[in-house]
Coordinates of C-alpha atoms and ligand atoms in Angstrom, one line a residue:
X282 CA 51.7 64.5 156.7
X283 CA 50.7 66.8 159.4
X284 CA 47.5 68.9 159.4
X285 CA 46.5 71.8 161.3
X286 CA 43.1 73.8 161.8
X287 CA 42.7 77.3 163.0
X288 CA 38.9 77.7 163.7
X289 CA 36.2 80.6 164.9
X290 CA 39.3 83.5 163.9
X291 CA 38.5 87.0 162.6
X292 CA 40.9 86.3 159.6
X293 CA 42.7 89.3 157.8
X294 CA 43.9 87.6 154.7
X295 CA 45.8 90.1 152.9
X296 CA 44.9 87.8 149.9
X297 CA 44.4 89.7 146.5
X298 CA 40.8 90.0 147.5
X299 CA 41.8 91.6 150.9
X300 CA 39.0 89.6 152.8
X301 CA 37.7 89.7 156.3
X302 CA 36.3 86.7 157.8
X303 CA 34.8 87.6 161.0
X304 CA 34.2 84.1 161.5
X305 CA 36.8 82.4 159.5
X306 CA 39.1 79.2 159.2
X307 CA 42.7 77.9 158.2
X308 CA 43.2 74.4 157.1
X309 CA 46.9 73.8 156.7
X310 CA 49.0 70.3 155.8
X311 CA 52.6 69.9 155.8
X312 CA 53.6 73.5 155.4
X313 CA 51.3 75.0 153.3
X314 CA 47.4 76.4 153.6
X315 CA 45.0 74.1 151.5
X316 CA 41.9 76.0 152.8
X317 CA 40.9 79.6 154.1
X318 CA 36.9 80.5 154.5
X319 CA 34.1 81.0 156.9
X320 CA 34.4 78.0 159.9
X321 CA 30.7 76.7 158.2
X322 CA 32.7 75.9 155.3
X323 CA 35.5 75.3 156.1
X324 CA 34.4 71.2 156.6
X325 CA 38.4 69.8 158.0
X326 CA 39.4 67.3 161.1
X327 CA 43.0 68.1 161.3
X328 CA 45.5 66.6 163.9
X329 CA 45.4 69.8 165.8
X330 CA 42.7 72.0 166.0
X331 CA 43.2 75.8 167.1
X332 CA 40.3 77.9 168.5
X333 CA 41.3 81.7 168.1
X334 CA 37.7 82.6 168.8
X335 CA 37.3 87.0 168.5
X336 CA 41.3 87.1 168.0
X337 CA 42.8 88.6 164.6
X338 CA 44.8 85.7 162.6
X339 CA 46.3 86.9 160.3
X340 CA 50.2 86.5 158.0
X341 CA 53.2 86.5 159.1
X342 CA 55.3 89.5 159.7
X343 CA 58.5 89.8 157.7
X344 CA 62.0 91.5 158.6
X345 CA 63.5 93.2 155.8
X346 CA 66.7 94.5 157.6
X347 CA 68.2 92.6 160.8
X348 CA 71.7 92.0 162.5
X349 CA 70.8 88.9 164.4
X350 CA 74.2 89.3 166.0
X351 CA 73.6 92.5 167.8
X352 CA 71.3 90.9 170.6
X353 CA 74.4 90.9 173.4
X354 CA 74.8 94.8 172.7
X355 CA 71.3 95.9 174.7
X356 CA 72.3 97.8 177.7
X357 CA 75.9 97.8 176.7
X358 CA 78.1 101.4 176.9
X359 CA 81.1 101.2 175.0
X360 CA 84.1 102.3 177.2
X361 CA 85.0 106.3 177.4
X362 CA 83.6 109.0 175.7
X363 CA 79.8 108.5 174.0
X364 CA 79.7 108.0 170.2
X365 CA 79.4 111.8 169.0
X366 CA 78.8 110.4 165.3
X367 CA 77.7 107.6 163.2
X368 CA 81.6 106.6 162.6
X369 CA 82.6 106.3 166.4
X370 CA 78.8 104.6 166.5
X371 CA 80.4 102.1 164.6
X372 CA 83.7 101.9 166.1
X373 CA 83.1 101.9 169.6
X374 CA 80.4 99.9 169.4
X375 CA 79.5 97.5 166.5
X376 CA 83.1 96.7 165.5
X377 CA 84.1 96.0 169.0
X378 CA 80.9 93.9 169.6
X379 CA 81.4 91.5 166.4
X380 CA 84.9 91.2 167.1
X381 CA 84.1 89.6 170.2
X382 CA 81.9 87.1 169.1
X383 CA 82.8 83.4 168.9
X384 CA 81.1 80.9 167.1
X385 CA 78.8 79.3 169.8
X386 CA 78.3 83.5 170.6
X387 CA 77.1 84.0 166.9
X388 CA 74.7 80.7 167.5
X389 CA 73.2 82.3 170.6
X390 CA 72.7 85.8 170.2
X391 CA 70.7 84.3 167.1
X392 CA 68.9 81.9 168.5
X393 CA 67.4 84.4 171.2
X394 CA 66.8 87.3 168.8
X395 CA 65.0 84.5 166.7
X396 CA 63.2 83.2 169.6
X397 CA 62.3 87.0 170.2
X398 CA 60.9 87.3 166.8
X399 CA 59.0 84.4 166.6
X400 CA 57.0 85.6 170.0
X401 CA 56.2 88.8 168.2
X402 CA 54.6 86.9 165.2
X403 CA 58.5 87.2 162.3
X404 CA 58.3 84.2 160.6
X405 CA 60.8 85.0 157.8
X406 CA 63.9 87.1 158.9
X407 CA 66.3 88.8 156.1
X408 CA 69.8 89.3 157.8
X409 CA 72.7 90.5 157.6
X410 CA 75.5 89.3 159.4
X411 CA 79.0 89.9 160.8
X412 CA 81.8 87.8 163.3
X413 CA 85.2 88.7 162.0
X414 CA 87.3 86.8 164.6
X415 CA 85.2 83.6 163.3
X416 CA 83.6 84.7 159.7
X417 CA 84.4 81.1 158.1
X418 CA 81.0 78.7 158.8
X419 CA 79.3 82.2 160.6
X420 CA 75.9 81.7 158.5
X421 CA 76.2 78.3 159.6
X422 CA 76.0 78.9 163.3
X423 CA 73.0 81.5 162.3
X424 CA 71.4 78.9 160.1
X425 CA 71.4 76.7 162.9
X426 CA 69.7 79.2 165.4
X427 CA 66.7 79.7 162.5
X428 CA 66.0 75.7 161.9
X429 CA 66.2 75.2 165.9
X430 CA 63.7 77.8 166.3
X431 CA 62.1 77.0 163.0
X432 CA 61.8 80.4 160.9
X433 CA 62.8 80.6 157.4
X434 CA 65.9 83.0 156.8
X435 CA 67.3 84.6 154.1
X436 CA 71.4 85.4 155.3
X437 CA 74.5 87.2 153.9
X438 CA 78.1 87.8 155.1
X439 CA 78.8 91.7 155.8
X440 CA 82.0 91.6 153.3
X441 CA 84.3 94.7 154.2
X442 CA 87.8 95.9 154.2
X443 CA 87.7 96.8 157.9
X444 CA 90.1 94.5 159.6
X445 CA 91.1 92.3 156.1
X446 CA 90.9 92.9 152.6
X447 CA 87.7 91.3 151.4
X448 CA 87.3 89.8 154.2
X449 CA 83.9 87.7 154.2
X450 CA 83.7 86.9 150.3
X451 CA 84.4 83.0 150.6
X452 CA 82.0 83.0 153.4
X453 CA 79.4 84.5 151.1
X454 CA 80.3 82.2 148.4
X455 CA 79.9 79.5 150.4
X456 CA 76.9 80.1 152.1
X457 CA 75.0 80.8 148.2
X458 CA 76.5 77.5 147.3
X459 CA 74.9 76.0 150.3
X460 CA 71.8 77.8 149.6
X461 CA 71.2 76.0 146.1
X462 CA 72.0 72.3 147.2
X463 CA 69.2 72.5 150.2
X464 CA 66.1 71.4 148.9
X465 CA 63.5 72.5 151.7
X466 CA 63.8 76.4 150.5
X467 CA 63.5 77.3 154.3
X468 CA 66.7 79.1 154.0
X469 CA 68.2 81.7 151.3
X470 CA 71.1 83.8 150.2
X471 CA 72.1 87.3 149.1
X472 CA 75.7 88.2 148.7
X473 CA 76.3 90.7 151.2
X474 CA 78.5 93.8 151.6
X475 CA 78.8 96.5 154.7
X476 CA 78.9 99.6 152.2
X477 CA 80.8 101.9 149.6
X478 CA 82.7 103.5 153.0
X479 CA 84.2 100.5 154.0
X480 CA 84.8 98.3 150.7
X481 CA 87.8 99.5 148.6
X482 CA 87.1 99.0 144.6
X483 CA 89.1 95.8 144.5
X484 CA 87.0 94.5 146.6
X485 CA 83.8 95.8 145.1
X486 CA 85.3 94.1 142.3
X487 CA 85.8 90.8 143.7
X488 CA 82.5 90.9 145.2
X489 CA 80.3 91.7 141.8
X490 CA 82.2 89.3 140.1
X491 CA 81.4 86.8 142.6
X492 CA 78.5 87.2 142.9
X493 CA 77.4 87.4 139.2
X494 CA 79.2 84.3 138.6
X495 CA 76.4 82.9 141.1
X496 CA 73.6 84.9 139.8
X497 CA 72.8 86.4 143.3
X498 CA 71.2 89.5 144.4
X499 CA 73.1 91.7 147.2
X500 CA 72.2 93.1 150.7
X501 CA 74.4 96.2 151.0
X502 CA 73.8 99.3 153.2
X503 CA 73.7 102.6 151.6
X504 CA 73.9 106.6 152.4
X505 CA 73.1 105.4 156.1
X506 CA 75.0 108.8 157.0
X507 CA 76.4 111.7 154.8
X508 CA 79.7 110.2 155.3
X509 CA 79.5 107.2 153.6
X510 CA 78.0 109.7 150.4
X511 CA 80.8 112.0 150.7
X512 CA 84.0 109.3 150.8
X513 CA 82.4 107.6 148.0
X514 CA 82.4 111.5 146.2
X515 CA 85.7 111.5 147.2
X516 CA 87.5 108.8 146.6
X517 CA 85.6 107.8 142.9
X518 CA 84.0 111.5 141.7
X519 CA 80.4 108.9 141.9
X520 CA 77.0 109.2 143.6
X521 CA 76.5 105.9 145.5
X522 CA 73.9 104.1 143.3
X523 CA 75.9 105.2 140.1
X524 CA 78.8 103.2 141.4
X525 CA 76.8 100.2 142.5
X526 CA 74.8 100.8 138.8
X527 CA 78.5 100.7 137.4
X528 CA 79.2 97.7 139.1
X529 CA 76.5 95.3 138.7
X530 CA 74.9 95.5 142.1
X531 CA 71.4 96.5 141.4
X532 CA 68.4 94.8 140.0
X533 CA 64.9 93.2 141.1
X534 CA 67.1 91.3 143.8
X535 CA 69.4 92.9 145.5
X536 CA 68.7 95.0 149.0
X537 CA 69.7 98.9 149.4
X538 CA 69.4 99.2 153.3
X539 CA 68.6 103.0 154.6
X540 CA 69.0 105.3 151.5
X541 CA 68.7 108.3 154.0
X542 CA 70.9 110.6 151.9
X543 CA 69.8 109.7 148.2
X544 CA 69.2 112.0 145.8
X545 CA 66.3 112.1 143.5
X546 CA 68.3 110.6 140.3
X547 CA 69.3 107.6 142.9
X548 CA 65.8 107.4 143.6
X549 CA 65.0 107.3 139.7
X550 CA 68.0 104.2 139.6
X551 CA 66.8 102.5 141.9
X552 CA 63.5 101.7 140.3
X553 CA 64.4 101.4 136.8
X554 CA 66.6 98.7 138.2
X555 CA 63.6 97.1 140.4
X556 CA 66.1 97.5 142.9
X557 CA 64.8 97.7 146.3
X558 CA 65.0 99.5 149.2
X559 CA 64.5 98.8 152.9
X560 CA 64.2 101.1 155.4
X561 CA 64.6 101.2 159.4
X562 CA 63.5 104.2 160.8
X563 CA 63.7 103.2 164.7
X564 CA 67.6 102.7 164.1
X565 CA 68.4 105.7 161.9
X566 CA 66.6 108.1 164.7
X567 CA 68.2 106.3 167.6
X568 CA 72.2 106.6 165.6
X569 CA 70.7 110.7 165.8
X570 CA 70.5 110.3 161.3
X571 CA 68.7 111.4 159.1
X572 CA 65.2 109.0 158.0
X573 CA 64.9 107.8 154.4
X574 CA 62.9 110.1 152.9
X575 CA 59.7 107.5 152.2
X576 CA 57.3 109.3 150.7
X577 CA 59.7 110.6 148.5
X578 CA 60.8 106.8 147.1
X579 CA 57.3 105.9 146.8
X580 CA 56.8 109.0 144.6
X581 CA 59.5 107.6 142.8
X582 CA 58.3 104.5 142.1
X583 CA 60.5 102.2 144.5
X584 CA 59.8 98.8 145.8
X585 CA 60.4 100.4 149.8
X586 CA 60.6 97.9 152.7
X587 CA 60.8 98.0 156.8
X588 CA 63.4 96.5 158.8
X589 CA 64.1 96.8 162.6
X590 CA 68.3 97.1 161.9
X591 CA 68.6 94.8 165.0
X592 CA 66.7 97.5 167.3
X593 CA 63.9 95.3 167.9
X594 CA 61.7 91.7 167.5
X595 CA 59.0 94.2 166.8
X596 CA 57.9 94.9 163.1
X597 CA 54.5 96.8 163.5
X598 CA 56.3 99.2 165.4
X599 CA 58.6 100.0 162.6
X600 CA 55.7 100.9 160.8
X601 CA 54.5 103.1 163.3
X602 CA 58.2 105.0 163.7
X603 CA 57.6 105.4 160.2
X604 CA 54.8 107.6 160.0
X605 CA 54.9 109.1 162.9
X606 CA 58.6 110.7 161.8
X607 CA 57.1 111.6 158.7
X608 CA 54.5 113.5 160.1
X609 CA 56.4 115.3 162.4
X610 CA 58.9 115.8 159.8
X611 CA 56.4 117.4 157.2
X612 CA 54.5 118.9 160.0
X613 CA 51.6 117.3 158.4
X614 CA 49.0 114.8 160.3
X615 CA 47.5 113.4 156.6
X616 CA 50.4 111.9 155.9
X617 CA 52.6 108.3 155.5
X618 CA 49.6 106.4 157.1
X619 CA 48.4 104.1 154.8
X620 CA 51.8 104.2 153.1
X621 CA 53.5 102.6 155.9
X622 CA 51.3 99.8 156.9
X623 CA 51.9 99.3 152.9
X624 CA 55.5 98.6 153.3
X625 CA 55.2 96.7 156.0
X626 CA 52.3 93.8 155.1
X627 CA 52.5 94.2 150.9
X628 CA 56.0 95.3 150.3
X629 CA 57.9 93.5 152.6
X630 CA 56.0 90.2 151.1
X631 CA 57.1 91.6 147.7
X632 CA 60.9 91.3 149.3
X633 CA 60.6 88.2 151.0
X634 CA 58.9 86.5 147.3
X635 CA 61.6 87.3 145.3
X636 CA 64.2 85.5 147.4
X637 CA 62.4 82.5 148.4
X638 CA 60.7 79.9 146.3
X639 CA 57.6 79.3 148.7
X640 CA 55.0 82.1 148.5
X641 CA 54.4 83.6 151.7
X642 CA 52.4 87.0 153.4
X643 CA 48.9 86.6 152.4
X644 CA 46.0 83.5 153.7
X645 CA 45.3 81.9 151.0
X646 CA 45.6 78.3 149.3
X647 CA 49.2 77.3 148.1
X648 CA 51.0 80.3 150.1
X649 CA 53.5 78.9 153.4
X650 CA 51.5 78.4 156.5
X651 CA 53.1 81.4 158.0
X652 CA 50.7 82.7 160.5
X653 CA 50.2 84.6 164.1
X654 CA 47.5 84.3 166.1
X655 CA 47.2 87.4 168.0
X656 CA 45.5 88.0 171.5
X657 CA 44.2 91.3 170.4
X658 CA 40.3 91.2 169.9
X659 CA 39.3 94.2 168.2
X660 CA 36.4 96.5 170.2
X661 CA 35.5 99.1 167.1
X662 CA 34.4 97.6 163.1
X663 CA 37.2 95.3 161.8
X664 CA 37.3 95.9 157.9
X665 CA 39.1 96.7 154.7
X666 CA 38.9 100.5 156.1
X667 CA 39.6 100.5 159.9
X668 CA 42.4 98.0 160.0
X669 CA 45.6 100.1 159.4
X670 CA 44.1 101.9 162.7
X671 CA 44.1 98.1 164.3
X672 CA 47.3 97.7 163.3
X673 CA 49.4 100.6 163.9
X674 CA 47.0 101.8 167.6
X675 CA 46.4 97.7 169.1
X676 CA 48.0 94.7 167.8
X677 CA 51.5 97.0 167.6
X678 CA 50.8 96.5 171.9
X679 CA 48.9 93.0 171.6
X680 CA 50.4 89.6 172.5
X681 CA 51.0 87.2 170.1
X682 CA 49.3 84.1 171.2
X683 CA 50.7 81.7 168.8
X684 CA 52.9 81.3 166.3
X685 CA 53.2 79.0 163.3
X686 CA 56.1 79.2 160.9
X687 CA 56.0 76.9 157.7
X688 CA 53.0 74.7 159.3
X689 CA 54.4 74.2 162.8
X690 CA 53.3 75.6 165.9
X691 CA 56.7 77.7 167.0
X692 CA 55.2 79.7 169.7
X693 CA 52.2 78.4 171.4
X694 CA 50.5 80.7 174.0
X695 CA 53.6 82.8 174.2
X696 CA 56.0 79.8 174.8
X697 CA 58.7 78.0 172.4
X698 CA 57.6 74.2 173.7
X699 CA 60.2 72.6 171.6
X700 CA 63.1 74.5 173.0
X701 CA 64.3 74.7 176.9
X702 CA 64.0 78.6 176.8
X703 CA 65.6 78.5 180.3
X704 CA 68.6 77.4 180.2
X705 CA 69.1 79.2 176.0
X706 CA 68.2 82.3 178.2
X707 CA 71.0 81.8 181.2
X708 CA 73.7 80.6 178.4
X709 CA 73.2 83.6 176.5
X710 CA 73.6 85.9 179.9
X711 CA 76.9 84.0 180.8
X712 CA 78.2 84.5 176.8
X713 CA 76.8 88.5 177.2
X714 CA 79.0 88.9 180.3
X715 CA 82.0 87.1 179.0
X716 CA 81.8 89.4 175.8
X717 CA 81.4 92.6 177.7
X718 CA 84.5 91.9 180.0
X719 CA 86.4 91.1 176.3
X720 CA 85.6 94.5 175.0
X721 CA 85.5 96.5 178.1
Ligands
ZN975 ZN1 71.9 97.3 159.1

């Protein structure tokens, strides 16, 4: 059994007890912490010893929303006229994109968005995924990117009618299966879907029946724009959370991804279901939409999360797009503070502990070693009431030092030492060009 000590750290433990240990210690074996306290009690030898003296340790971060496969897009124009809406967004761009991908591409552009996350402190990653020219064995590839780097991952096939009826169903089915018969718990499953706009009711069909005969939550985008609220008006006479109510989809596990254009009874659905809700508020500003109304789900009472939407490795800045929209949106500087450093360390733990077994987002004993070890030392008071101002105004800029992801050192003074980043890096530029001349 391997053991690790991180020693002479200002720890924020995020534990129930909230504590901060100006001079604190880790003790971790295997994959889990044993001990958290001041270094002068914390009495360990450990096979690796850690000195983060001044630096902020503290969980984790966890992505609530991602597209692993969009890493080959950035800096990529689709051909002709700019998207002027959200639909040519996605046909000119994202359709095109994971069209082109093959299955080494779907291996790469993970592995180096994982890579990515794991230098700016992700350990867990919820994704969603799409390769229609290779969907059979997809989460596989992605799977394989997250062990090699050595995150945990919770993955789901984007299931639409886009190019073939149900197209991505199996591959769900499969994957869940999968999910079940591994024993480590470093990877999990949803049942995913694209959304109501793209997925005719036979398929919806198919897709809640499958997925209740596996007892599986879903991971479905919803009211991203106004159009996918007014073809689902449309073509059923339903609200979008009434049909997915109707259908099964909702409860304590299953993802809602954007909720930009809910209405109040949607928001009242989605937490009498426990549903939740996860938001991305870089992505929805940069596709020129609408942001989830957050303060607005909060008042009603729903489990709201962060996700970067594939925009960025960068979580804490999510949080920070957050409350900065709101307050420009209400034209009010009191507001959304608190509320969205929140949903980043406490609700986005509440996410990631309802799909996997280990218990992870806070330092404390029995929880997964999940950790970064930031190189931001703090120059004003570092407590309960000044962190969210850490967090949003310093380590949002700050290098993360090191890394460690279910007890193992992933990133260790910015570098992935187990992986040859140099030659991952000039694969993945030859497989970016190649796709680029395919969809050009
Ligand atoms: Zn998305």
């Amino acid at each position: 059994m391997s053991s690790l000590l991180i020693t002479n750290a200002q720890l924020v433990t995020l534990d129930e007890a909230n504590r901060f240990i100006d001079d604190g210690s880790v003790y971790i074996e295997d994959k889990h912490i044993i001990e958290v306290g001041e270094s002068s009690t914390v009495k360990r030898t450990a096979d690796r010893t850690i000195d983060a003296r001044g630096n902020i340790v503290m969980p984790g971060l966890i992505n609530a929303h991602h597209h692993l496969y969009s890493t080959f897009a950035r800096g990529f124009t689709p051909p002709g006229a700019p998207p002027r809406n959200f639909e040519e967004i996605l046909s000119k761009l994202w359709w095109k994109l994971d069209a082109a991908l093959d299955s080494e591409d779907v291996y790469y552009s993970a592995l180096l968005a994982v890579m990515d996350a794991a230098r700016a402190g992700c350990t867990t990653i919820i994704d969603h995924h799409a390769s229609p020219s290779c969907v059979d064995g997809s989460l596989d590839q992605v799977e394989r990117a997250i062990r090699d780097v050595g995150l945990s991952g919770c993955l789901s096939y984007e299931v639409s009618d886009r190019n073939r009826e149900g197209e991505g169903i199996e591959e769900n089915e499969r994957w869940i299966r999968k999910c079940r018969e591994s024993t480590d718990g470093q990877m999990a499953a949803l049942f995913g879907m694209h959304a109501l706009m793209t997925l005719g009711a036979k398929t919806l069909q198919r897709c809640a029946d499958a997925g209740h005969a596996l007892d599986t939550g879903f991971h479905v985008h919803v009211a991203e724009d106004e159009i996918d609220v007014r073809l689902t008006m449309e073509r059923y006479g339903q609200r979008i959370m009434d049909r997915m109510l109707n259908f099964g989809i909702t409860g304590e596990k299953s993802i809602f991804v954007h909720g930009s254009q809910l209405d109040p009874g949607e928001m009242d659905l989605l937490q009498s279901t426990a549903s939740m809700l996860v938001n991305n508020p870089e992505s929805n500003m940069n596709n020129g939409l609408s942001v989830a109304p957050i303060l607005d789900l909060l008042g009603h009472g729903v489990t709201v999360g962060v996700g970067t939407d594939g925009m960025s490795p960068h979580l804490i800045s999510q949080a920070r797009a957050m409350y900065l929209h709101q307050r420009s949106e209400h034209k009010d500087p009191s507001l959304a503070f608190g509320e969205a450093c929140r949903i980043l360390l406490e609700n986005n733990r509440t996410i990631a502990n309802r799909l996997f077994r280990d218990p992870r987002g806070a330092l404390a004993p029995g929880q997964l070693a999940d950790i970064m070890i930031t190189g931001y030392v703090p120059f004003t008071p570092l407590n309960a009431d000044t962190f969210y101002g850490h967090l949003l105004f310093g380590l949002s800029f700050a290098r993360v030092r090191t890394t460690i992801a279910r007890g193992r050192v992933i990133v260790d003074e910015g570098r992935l030492q187990h992986l040859d980043e140099d030659t991952i890096r000039a694969r993945c530029a030859e497989r970016a060009a190649r796709i680029w001349s395919r969809i050009h």
